[in-house]
Amino acid sequence: LNPDETYWNYVGNGEIRVQQCASCGQRRFPPSEVCHACLSQEASWEQVELGGTLVSFFVVRDPARAREELPVPYVVGHADLDARVRFTANVLDISPDAVAIGMRLRLELRDGIGGTLPQFVPE
Amino acid sequence: MTERRAVAVVGAAVTKIGLQPDRTSVGLAGEALRDSLEDAGLSREDIDGVSVNLGYPLGDNYDRLTDELGLRVKFAAESWTHGRFTGSMFMQAARAIANNLADVVVCLNGLKWDLPPVRLDVPHIGDYSRYGMAGAADPAALSLRRYMHLYGADPDRLGRVVLTFRRHAALNPRAMFRDPLTWDDYLASPKLIDPLRELDRVSNLGLGTRASQAGISVILASANIAKTLRQPPVYVIGTQPMQAGPEEAYMSRPGLGLFMQTTSTFQPTANDMAVYRAAGLKPGDMDGFYPNDNFSPFAWFLLERFGHCRPGEAHEWVTEERIALDGELPMNSNGGHMSEGQTTGWGQLVEMVHQLRHTCGERQIKDAELLQWATVFGDSIILGNEPIASRS
């Protein structure tokens, strides 16, 4: 399995795991065969704390982009997890107008496009 | 080892820009080639190099173009088919001449955009589509939101960029969008990818990027040849290639936290300033600035990145007066991508050539001597109407 497949397999099993370099300890996301810090290809898959802080976001209000699983308006954001990796996901369970950079979020598994997905919700 | 040679643009042409369903990429490129040869006073047989940045499927590949246009060259180069490689392929042409690999190189593109669709540049975005993320506007919106947060920027001020570029386009016969825009128009434009308004995006008026079909031809030659030709030479004064790495997220400025970028404090780097350094120049020497404006906030990002104002200042620094044709730093005198059409930066390069020849009529930047082109990929080109040596 390549790293993306491994990641999604974990998600399918109800777990959010990220790679941690066996050589230097750097965590990384999105999944990759190679550690960007030291180029090692040895890594373990760790369950990490899922809380984090919103770095930036945008709101899709374009009706042409509505999906059955993701009606507009929807929010897409980058958040830096306390576990030192950045995730990109939708911000759910909050009005788009109330979303603000710096807010605390946590990752949860939700049903979405293509099946179960890690998604942000207010912490 | 021979000495590096000075290089100049000697001919430049753009066809009509816009939807041209009955025309082919080869036809558009051929028309631009013919016009640029006429402009330069060269014949096709003088061309000994070709450099293409938009091959199939956005345009046609170098071999199809040379076959069908009867070009016999000893230097051919082409990048991955993508708009971001305009500067790279211009610089390849210039370096081929500087290093005596060729004497007269044409940068040639027939932008059709509508050949069969393929998936292009989506680094890491494969899974992002499951989050409803698609296309270049999304990362641009993320960058803008972070910029607003960092510097307290009011995004409505982007209207100053949009309205001014449109005002310039009204004076440009080849611009796709020439109707004047008012502040009411701008503020009524919906934020479909919030915080970007539709008028902040190059795909405005519902036509989309793919409507910007055009042939473009820019001919470069050694300065010694350039001096013998029809037009006054427009010299290549400075170049900074594209920069890359985790801090270089596409559609952003370093420090804005997009994808793998850190959220660190940003200052222009030595590489950003390198475009000025070779010729002993500084940002304030520029008589005009041509930022890639696929999205209006790029005007802010690029002013800061290339040292025209300090990081975080551009949202206040840009006023309609300051970036107007008679302003302190005229910007995108052709209307930019947003109003002239999305020609992946070539329209701006051709405009710079015409401006430096002082042939732009109503939209001429008075006494233009040095003009700068720049993109969010960290590359920049300075053209001027005097060679470097005579400037120092």
PDB file of N, CA, C and O in Angstrom, chain B residues 240-285:
ATOM      1  N   GLN B 240      14.796  36.832 -12.538  1.00  0.00           N
ATOM      2  CA  GLN B 240      14.822  35.948 -11.383  1.00  0.00           C
ATOM      3  C   GLN B 240      13.916  34.772 -11.721  1.00  0.00           C
ATOM      4  O   GLN B 240      12.718  34.961 -11.913  1.00  0.00           O
ATOM      5  N   PRO B 241      14.488  33.552 -11.810  1.00  0.00           N
ATOM      6  CA  PRO B 241      13.642  32.390 -12.130  1.00  0.00           C
ATOM      7  C   PRO B 241      12.622  32.090 -11.039  1.00  0.00           C
ATOM      8  O   PRO B 241      12.692  32.638  -9.936  1.00  0.00           O
ATOM      9  N   MET B 242      11.712  31.193 -11.361  1.00  0.00           N
ATOM     10  CA  MET B 242      10.756  30.706 -10.382  1.00  0.00           C
ATOM     11  C   MET B 242      11.491  30.154  -9.172  1.00  0.00           C
ATOM     12  O   MET B 242      12.549  29.572  -9.297  1.00  0.00           O
ATOM     13  N   GLN B 243      10.894  30.348  -8.008  1.00  0.00           N
ATOM     14  CA  GLN B 243      11.454  29.791  -6.779  1.00  0.00           C
ATOM     15  C   GLN B 243      10.539  28.650  -6.325  1.00  0.00           C
ATOM     16  O   GLN B 243       9.374  28.606  -6.680  1.00  0.00           O
ATOM     17  N   ALA B 244      11.113  27.728  -5.570  1.00  0.00           N
ATOM     18  CA  ALA B 244      10.333  26.552  -5.187  1.00  0.00           C
ATOM     19  C   ALA B 244      10.716  26.072  -3.798  1.00  0.00           C
ATOM     20  O   ALA B 244      11.786  26.414  -3.279  1.00  0.00           O
ATOM     21  N   GLY B 245       9.836  25.285  -3.215  1.00  0.00           N
ATOM     22  CA  GLY B 245      10.055  24.738  -1.882  1.00  0.00           C
ATOM     23  C   GLY B 245       8.799  24.926  -1.052  1.00  0.00           C
ATOM     24  O   GLY B 245       7.825  25.532  -1.518  1.00  0.00           O
ATOM     25  N   PRO B 246       8.808  24.412   0.177  1.00  0.00           N
ATOM     26  CA  PRO B 246       7.581  24.469   0.988  1.00  0.00           C
ATOM     27  C   PRO B 246       7.046  25.885   1.211  1.00  0.00           C
ATOM     28  O   PRO B 246       5.842  26.059   1.402  1.00  0.00           O
ATOM     29  N   GLU B 247       7.906  26.884   1.175  1.00  0.00           N
ATOM     30  CA  GLU B 247       7.424  28.264   1.370  1.00  0.00           C
ATOM     31  C   GLU B 247       6.807  28.848   0.106  1.00  0.00           C
ATOM     32  O   GLU B 247       6.265  29.954   0.127  1.00  0.00           O
ATOM     33  N   GLU B 248       6.949  28.128  -0.996  1.00  0.00           N
ATOM     34  CA  GLU B 248       6.453  28.645  -2.282  1.00  0.00           C
ATOM     35  C   GLU B 248       5.172  27.922  -2.679  1.00  0.00           C
ATOM     36  O   GLU B 248       5.168  27.087  -3.560  1.00  0.00           O
ATOM     37  N   ALA B 249       4.097  28.211  -1.990  1.00  0.00           N
ATOM     38  CA  ALA B 249       2.825  27.598  -2.352  1.00  0.00           C
ATOM     39  C   ALA B 249       2.228  28.369  -3.512  1.00  0.00           C
ATOM     40  O   ALA B 249       2.270  29.598  -3.527  1.00  0.00           O
ATOM     41  N   TYR B 250       1.674  27.633  -4.475  1.00  0.00           N
ATOM     42  CA  TYR B 250       1.119  28.361  -5.608  1.00  0.00           C
ATOM     43  C   TYR B 250      -0.110  29.149  -5.159  1.00  0.00           C
ATOM     44  O   TYR B 250      -0.872  28.702  -4.320  1.00  0.00           O
ATOM     45  N   MET B 251      -0.248  30.364  -5.672  1.00  0.00           N
ATOM     46  CA  MET B 251      -1.367  31.257  -5.357  1.00  0.00           C
ATOM     47  C   MET B 251      -1.208  31.976  -4.017  1.00  0.00           C
ATOM     48  O   MET B 251      -2.188  32.357  -3.393  1.00  0.00           O
ATOM     49  N   SER B 252       0.026  32.189  -3.596  1.00  0.00           N
ATOM     50  CA  SER B 252       0.215  32.831  -2.296  1.00  0.00           C
ATOM     51  C   SER B 252       1.442  33.727  -2.330  1.00  0.00           C
ATOM     52  O   SER B 252       2.068  33.919  -3.364  1.00  0.00           O
ATOM     53  N   ARG B 253       1.756  34.295  -1.179  1.00  0.00           N
ATOM     54  CA  ARG B 253       3.019  34.979  -0.927  1.00  0.00           C
ATOM     55  C   ARG B 253       3.641  34.242   0.254  1.00  0.00           C
ATOM     56  O   ARG B 253       2.892  33.823   1.150  1.00  0.00           O
ATOM     57  N   PRO B 254       4.954  34.058   0.279  1.00  0.00           N
ATOM     58  CA  PRO B 254       5.541  33.363   1.426  1.00  0.00           C
ATOM     59  C   PRO B 254       5.070  33.988   2.749  1.00  0.00           C
ATOM     60  O   PRO B 254       4.879  35.195   2.843  1.00  0.00           O
ATOM     61  N   GLY B 255       4.870  33.121   3.746  1.00  0.00           N
ATOM     62  CA  GLY B 255       4.470  33.590   5.063  1.00  0.00           C
ATOM     63  C   GLY B 255       2.978  33.616   5.297  1.00  0.00           C
ATOM     64  O   GLY B 255       2.537  33.970   6.392  1.00  0.00           O
ATOM     65  N   LEU B 256       2.182  33.241   4.286  1.00  0.00           N
ATOM     66  CA  LEU B 256       0.724  33.311   4.452  1.00  0.00           C
ATOM     67  C   LEU B 256       0.105  31.960   4.829  1.00  0.00           C
ATOM     68  O   LEU B 256      -1.118  31.825   4.890  1.00  0.00           O
ATOM     69  N   GLY B 257       0.955  30.948   5.094  1.00  0.00           N
ATOM     70  CA  GLY B 257       0.432  29.711   5.682  1.00  0.00           C
ATOM     71  C   GLY B 257      -0.390  28.859   4.743  1.00  0.00           C
ATOM     72  O   GLY B 257      -1.243  28.105   5.195  1.00  0.00           O
ATOM     73  N   LEU B 258      -0.137  28.952   3.441  1.00  0.00           N
ATOM     74  CA  LEU B 258      -0.896  28.134   2.493  1.00  0.00           C
ATOM     75  C   LEU B 258      -0.193  26.788   2.299  1.00  0.00           C
ATOM     76  O   LEU B 258       1.020  26.742   2.110  1.00  0.00           O
ATOM     77  N   PHE B 259      -0.963  25.714   2.326  1.00  0.00           N
ATOM     78  CA  PHE B 259      -0.428  24.358   2.209  1.00  0.00           C
ATOM     79  C   PHE B 259       0.725  24.173   3.202  1.00  0.00           C
ATOM     80  O   PHE B 259       0.496  24.234   4.391  1.00  0.00           O
ATOM     81  N   MET B 260       1.965  24.005   2.729  1.00  0.00           N
ATOM     82  CA  MET B 260       3.063  23.742   3.666  1.00  0.00           C
ATOM     83  C   MET B 260       3.800  25.012   4.089  1.00  0.00           C
ATOM     84  O   MET B 260       4.805  24.944   4.809  1.00  0.00           O
ATOM     85  N   GLN B 261       3.335  26.174   3.652  1.00  0.00           N
ATOM     86  CA  GLN B 261       3.990  27.417   4.064  1.00  0.00           C
ATOM     87  C   GLN B 261       3.873  27.604   5.572  1.00  0.00           C
ATOM     88  O   GLN B 261       2.830  27.310   6.153  1.00  0.00           O
ATOM     89  N   THR B 262       4.920  28.165   6.159  1.00  0.00           N
ATOM     90  CA  THR B 262       4.821  28.565   7.557  1.00  0.00           C
ATOM     91  C   THR B 262       4.030  29.873   7.638  1.00  0.00           C
ATOM     92  O   THR B 262       3.721  30.507   6.621  1.00  0.00           O
ATOM     93  N   THR B 263       3.707  30.268   8.848  1.00  0.00           N
ATOM     94  CA  THR B 263       3.021  31.550   9.055  1.00  0.00           C
ATOM     95  C   THR B 263       4.023  32.554   9.605  1.00  0.00           C
ATOM     96  O   THR B 263       3.692  33.412  10.411  1.00  0.00           O
ATOM     97  N   SER B 264       5.266  32.429   9.154  1.00  0.00           N
ATOM     98  CA  SER B 264       6.330  33.283   9.667  1.00  0.00           C
ATOM     99  C   SER B 264       6.198  34.708   9.137  1.00  0.00           C
ATOM    100  O   SER B 264       5.502  34.965   8.160  1.00  0.00           O
ATOM    101  N   THR B 265       6.914  35.601   9.762  1.00  0.00           N
ATOM    102  CA  THR B 265       6.975  36.980   9.293  1.00  0.00           C
ATOM    103  C   THR B 265       7.716  37.000   7.961  1.00  0.00           C
ATOM    104  O   THR B 265       8.745  36.358   7.816  1.00  0.00           O
ATOM    105  N   PHE B 266       7.188  37.737   7.009  1.00  0.00           N
ATOM    106  CA  PHE B 266       7.784  37.752   5.669  1.00  0.00           C
ATOM    107  C   PHE B 266       8.595  39.019   5.428  1.00  0.00           C
ATOM    108  O   PHE B 266       8.166  40.123   5.767  1.00  0.00           O
ATOM    109  N   GLN B 267       9.766  38.829   4.832  1.00  0.00           N
ATOM    110  CA  GLN B 267      10.535  39.927   4.246  1.00  0.00           C
ATOM    111  C   GLN B 267      11.017  39.436   2.887  1.00  0.00           C
ATOM    112  O   GLN B 267      11.317  38.253   2.749  1.00  0.00           O
ATOM    113  N   PRO B 268      11.114  40.328   1.880  1.00  0.00           N
ATOM    114  CA  PRO B 268      11.689  39.883   0.605  1.00  0.00           C
ATOM    115  C   PRO B 268      13.074  39.272   0.833  1.00  0.00           C
ATOM    116  O   PRO B 268      13.856  39.773   1.644  1.00  0.00           O
ATOM    117  N   THR B 269      13.355  38.173   0.122  1.00  0.00           N
ATOM    118  CA  THR B 269      14.640  37.492   0.292  1.00  0.00           C
ATOM    119  C   THR B 269      15.650  38.022  -0.726  1.00  0.00           C
ATOM    120  O   THR B 269      15.299  38.776  -1.642  1.00  0.00           O
ATOM    121  N   ALA B 270      16.891  37.546  -0.555  1.00  0.00           N
ATOM    122  CA  ALA B 270      17.931  37.910  -1.534  1.00  0.00           C
ATOM    123  C   ALA B 270      17.511  37.472  -2.930  1.00  0.00           C
ATOM    124  O   ALA B 270      17.782  38.169  -3.916  1.00  0.00           O
ATOM    125  N   ASN B 271      16.831  36.314  -3.027  1.00  0.00           N
ATOM    126  CA  ASN B 271      16.395  35.851  -4.349  1.00  0.00           C
ATOM    127  C   ASN B 271      15.345  36.796  -4.931  1.00  0.00           C
ATOM    128  O   ASN B 271      15.329  37.063  -6.131  1.00  0.00           O
ATOM    129  N   ASP B 272      14.436  37.268  -4.076  1.00  0.00           N
ATOM    130  CA  ASP B 272      13.409  38.178  -4.580  1.00  0.00           C
ATOM    131  C   ASP B 272      14.048  39.446  -5.134  1.00  0.00           C
ATOM    132  O   ASP B 272      13.576  40.014  -6.120  1.00  0.00           O
ATOM    133  N   MET B 273      15.114  39.909  -4.482  1.00  0.00           N
ATOM    134  CA  MET B 273      15.739  41.159  -4.899  1.00  0.00           C
ATOM    135  C   MET B 273      16.783  40.944  -6.002  1.00  0.00           C
ATOM    136  O   MET B 273      17.305  41.900  -6.557  1.00  0.00           O
ATOM    137  N   ALA B 274      17.064  39.671  -6.321  1.00  0.00           N
ATOM    138  CA  ALA B 274      18.110  39.380  -7.315  1.00  0.00           C
ATOM    139  C   ALA B 274      17.771  39.968  -8.680  1.00  0.00           C
ATOM    140  O   ALA B 274      18.663  40.308  -9.451  1.00  0.00           O
ATOM    141  N   VAL B 275      16.483  40.080  -8.965  1.00  0.00           N
ATOM    142  CA  VAL B 275      16.098  40.589 -10.276  1.00  0.00           C
ATOM    143  C   VAL B 275      16.615  42.012 -10.492  1.00  0.00           C
ATOM    144  O   VAL B 275      16.898  42.423 -11.616  1.00  0.00           O
ATOM    145  N   TYR B 276      16.763  42.755  -9.415  1.00  0.00           N
ATOM    146  CA  TYR B 276      17.281  44.128  -9.524  1.00  0.00           C
ATOM    147  C   TYR B 276      18.815  44.159  -9.518  1.00  0.00           C
ATOM    148  O   TYR B 276      19.439  45.044 -10.086  1.00  0.00           O
ATOM    149  N   ARG B 277      19.401  43.196  -8.796  1.00  0.00           N
ATOM    150  CA  ARG B 277      20.793  43.323  -8.387  1.00  0.00           C
ATOM    151  C   ARG B 277      21.774  43.318  -9.556  1.00  0.00           C
ATOM    152  O   ARG B 277      22.714  44.112  -9.572  1.00  0.00           O
ATOM    153  N   ALA B 278      21.545  42.403 -10.518  1.00  0.00           N
ATOM    154  CA  ALA B 278      22.525  42.269 -11.600  1.00  0.00           C
ATOM    155  C   ALA B 278      22.747  43.597 -12.311  1.00  0.00           C
ATOM    156  O   ALA B 278      23.846  43.907 -12.755  1.00  0.00           O
ATOM    157  N   ALA B 279      21.688  44.396 -12.387  1.00  0.00           N
ATOM    158  CA  ALA B 279      21.810  45.669 -13.095  1.00  0.00           C
ATOM    159  C   ALA B 279      21.984  46.839 -12.126  1.00  0.00           C
ATOM    160  O   ALA B 279      21.929  48.001 -12.541  1.00  0.00           O
ATOM    161  N   GLY B 280      22.195  46.536 -10.860  1.00  0.00           N
ATOM    162  CA  GLY B 280      22.410  47.608  -9.889  1.00  0.00           C
ATOM    163  C   GLY B 280      21.176  48.470  -9.691  1.00  0.00           C
ATOM    164  O   GLY B 280      21.282  49.677  -9.440  1.00  0.00           O
ATOM    165  N   LEU B 281      20.016  47.862  -9.785  1.00  0.00           N
ATOM    166  CA  LEU B 281      18.772  48.622  -9.676  1.00  0.00           C
ATOM    167  C   LEU B 281      18.106  48.381  -8.333  1.00  0.00           C
ATOM    168  O   LEU B 281      18.503  47.505  -7.569  1.00  0.00           O
ATOM    169  N   LYS B 282      17.057  49.147  -8.067  1.00  0.00           N
ATOM    170  CA  LYS B 282      16.238  48.948  -6.878  1.00  0.00           C
ATOM    171  C   LYS B 282      14.773  49.118  -7.274  1.00  0.00           C
ATOM    172  O   LYS B 282      14.476  49.659  -8.365  1.00  0.00           O
ATOM    173  N   PRO B 283      13.867  48.670  -6.418  1.00  0.00           N
ATOM    174  CA  PRO B 283      12.449  48.721  -6.811  1.00  0.00           C
ATOM    175  C   PRO B 283      12.000  50.106  -7.262  1.00  0.00           C
ATOM    176  O   PRO B 283      11.250  50.238  -8.234  1.00  0.00           O
ATOM    177  N   GLY B 284      12.479  51.129  -6.594  1.00  0.00           N
ATOM    178  CA  GLY B 284      12.047  52.487  -6.921  1.00  0.00           C
ATOM    179  C   GLY B 284      12.472  52.963  -8.302  1.00  0.00           C
ATOM    180  O   GLY B 284      11.990  53.994  -8.783  1.00  0.00           O
ATOM    181  N   ASP B 285      13.368  52.212  -8.954  1.00  0.00           N
ATOM    182  CA  ASP B 285      13.789  52.588 -10.306  1.00  0.00           C
ATOM    183  C   ASP B 285      12.770  52.182 -11.368  1.00  0.00           C
ATOM    184  O   ASP B 285      12.889  52.584 -12.527  1.00  0.00           O
TER     185      ASP B 285
END
